[in-house]
Every structure is written in structure tokens, then in C-alpha cells.
Coordinates of C-alpha atoms in Angstrom, one line a residue:
X18 CA 221.8 -169.9 -61.7
X19 CA 222.6 -170.2 -58.0
X20 CA 225.8 -170.0 -56.1
X21 CA 228.1 -170.3 -59.1
X22 CA 226.1 -173.2 -60.4
X23 CA 224.2 -173.4 -63.7
X24 CA 221.1 -175.6 -63.4
X25 CA 218.9 -176.8 -66.3
X26 CA 215.6 -178.4 -65.3
X27 CA 216.9 -178.5 -61.7
X28 CA 220.0 -180.5 -62.8
X29 CA 223.5 -179.0 -62.2
X30 CA 225.2 -178.5 -65.6
X31 CA 228.2 -176.3 -64.7
X32 CA 230.0 -175.3 -61.5
X33 CA 232.9 -172.9 -61.0
X34 CA 234.1 -174.7 -57.8
X35 CA 234.5 -171.5 -55.8
X36 CA 231.8 -169.3 -54.3
X37 CA 232.6 -165.6 -54.8
X38 CA 230.6 -162.5 -54.0
X39 CA 230.5 -159.9 -56.8
X40 CA 228.7 -156.9 -58.0
X41 CA 228.5 -155.9 -61.6
X42 CA 227.3 -152.8 -63.3
X43 CA 227.3 -154.7 -66.6
X44 CA 224.0 -156.0 -68.0
X45 CA 223.2 -159.7 -68.2
X46 CA 222.6 -160.9 -71.8
X47 CA 220.3 -163.8 -72.0
X48 CA 220.7 -165.9 -75.2
X49 CA 222.8 -163.2 -76.9
X50 CA 226.3 -161.8 -77.5
X51 CA 226.3 -158.0 -77.6
X52 CA 229.7 -158.0 -79.4
X53 CA 228.6 -160.2 -82.2
X54 CA 226.9 -158.5 -85.1
X55 CA 226.2 -161.5 -87.2
X56 CA 225.4 -164.3 -84.7
X57 CA 221.9 -165.4 -83.9
X58 CA 220.5 -167.6 -81.1
X59 CA 217.6 -169.9 -81.6
X60 CA 216.3 -171.4 -78.4
X61 CA 213.1 -172.4 -76.6
X62 CA 213.1 -170.6 -73.3
X63 CA 210.5 -171.8 -70.8
X64 CA 211.7 -169.8 -67.8
X65 CA 214.9 -168.5 -66.1
X66 CA 215.4 -168.1 -62.4
X67 CA 218.3 -166.1 -60.9
X68 CA 219.2 -166.3 -57.2
X69 CA 221.3 -164.2 -54.9
X70 CA 222.5 -167.1 -52.6
X71 CA 219.2 -168.8 -51.9
X72 CA 217.0 -165.8 -52.4
X73 CA 215.1 -165.7 -55.7
X74 CA 215.7 -162.3 -57.3
X75 CA 214.4 -162.9 -60.9
X76 CA 211.7 -165.4 -62.0
X77 CA 211.6 -164.7 -65.7
X78 CA 208.7 -166.2 -67.7
X79 CA 208.1 -165.7 -71.5
X80 CA 205.0 -163.5 -71.9
X81 CA 203.0 -161.3 -74.2
X82 CA 201.7 -157.9 -72.9
X83 CA 198.3 -156.4 -73.6
X84 CA 199.8 -154.7 -76.7
X85 CA 201.0 -158.0 -78.1
X86 CA 204.7 -157.3 -77.5
X87 CA 206.6 -160.5 -76.6
X88 CA 209.1 -160.3 -73.7
X89 CA 210.0 -161.8 -70.3
X90 CA 207.8 -161.2 -67.2
X91 CA 209.6 -161.1 -63.9
X92 CA 207.2 -162.7 -61.3
X93 CA 209.4 -161.4 -58.5
X94 CA 209.3 -157.6 -59.3
X95 CA 206.2 -157.6 -61.5
X96 CA 208.3 -156.1 -64.3
X97 CA 207.8 -156.8 -68.1
X98 CA 211.1 -156.8 -70.0
X99 CA 211.2 -156.4 -73.8
X100 CA 214.0 -157.3 -76.1
X101 CA 216.7 -154.8 -75.8
X102 CA 218.9 -156.3 -78.5
X103 CA 218.6 -156.7 -82.2
X104 CA 216.2 -159.1 -83.8
X105 CA 212.8 -160.1 -82.4
X106 CA 211.4 -162.6 -80.0
X107 CA 209.0 -165.1 -81.7
X108 CA 206.2 -166.5 -79.6
X109 CA 205.4 -170.2 -79.4
X110 CA 202.0 -171.5 -78.7
X111 CA 200.1 -170.0 -75.8
X112 CA 199.8 -172.2 -72.8

């Protein structure tokens, strides 16, 4: 995501048409709907990058920590994020 554009494999998929600055105190839900108790998302996620204008602020990579917990590693901050929602992450093959 960068400047109101959603890119998949470096190809623009959605554009709002208007650049707007905003700040939010709400969390970003990746592949989930916090208000839906009976919906599930099945997807293969290879990475997700989030930009603030042209500055990379999150570079999320699926990872497994030393304890075997599956989550997303942020290569920008060095932070490992675990699943904060319901359900579990399922690991694919190690690469």
C-alpha cells in the first residue's frame, strides 16, 4: 500500500484517486474482519509492505520464531508479530 494505492506484485490494483493524509488510532487488520465471528480467510501471504508516502514503514514477512510460533516478522523494526485474532496461522513449506 502506498499513497492511496493498493499494489499486488508491484501492479496497481486499486486507487482512491485522492491523496489524503490521515492518522488512525485503530489497528490494521490483515486478512481479517474483527466484527465477523463466523468468517474465515484462507490466503497465501508472501509479504506485505506498508509505506508512509515513499518511506517503507513495515516490511512484513511470514516467519516462525525460535519457539515455533508462526507470525509476521517486520524487517524494518525487527519486531515479530503473532496472530492477535482468532484462529491460527498455518505454515507453508520453509524456504
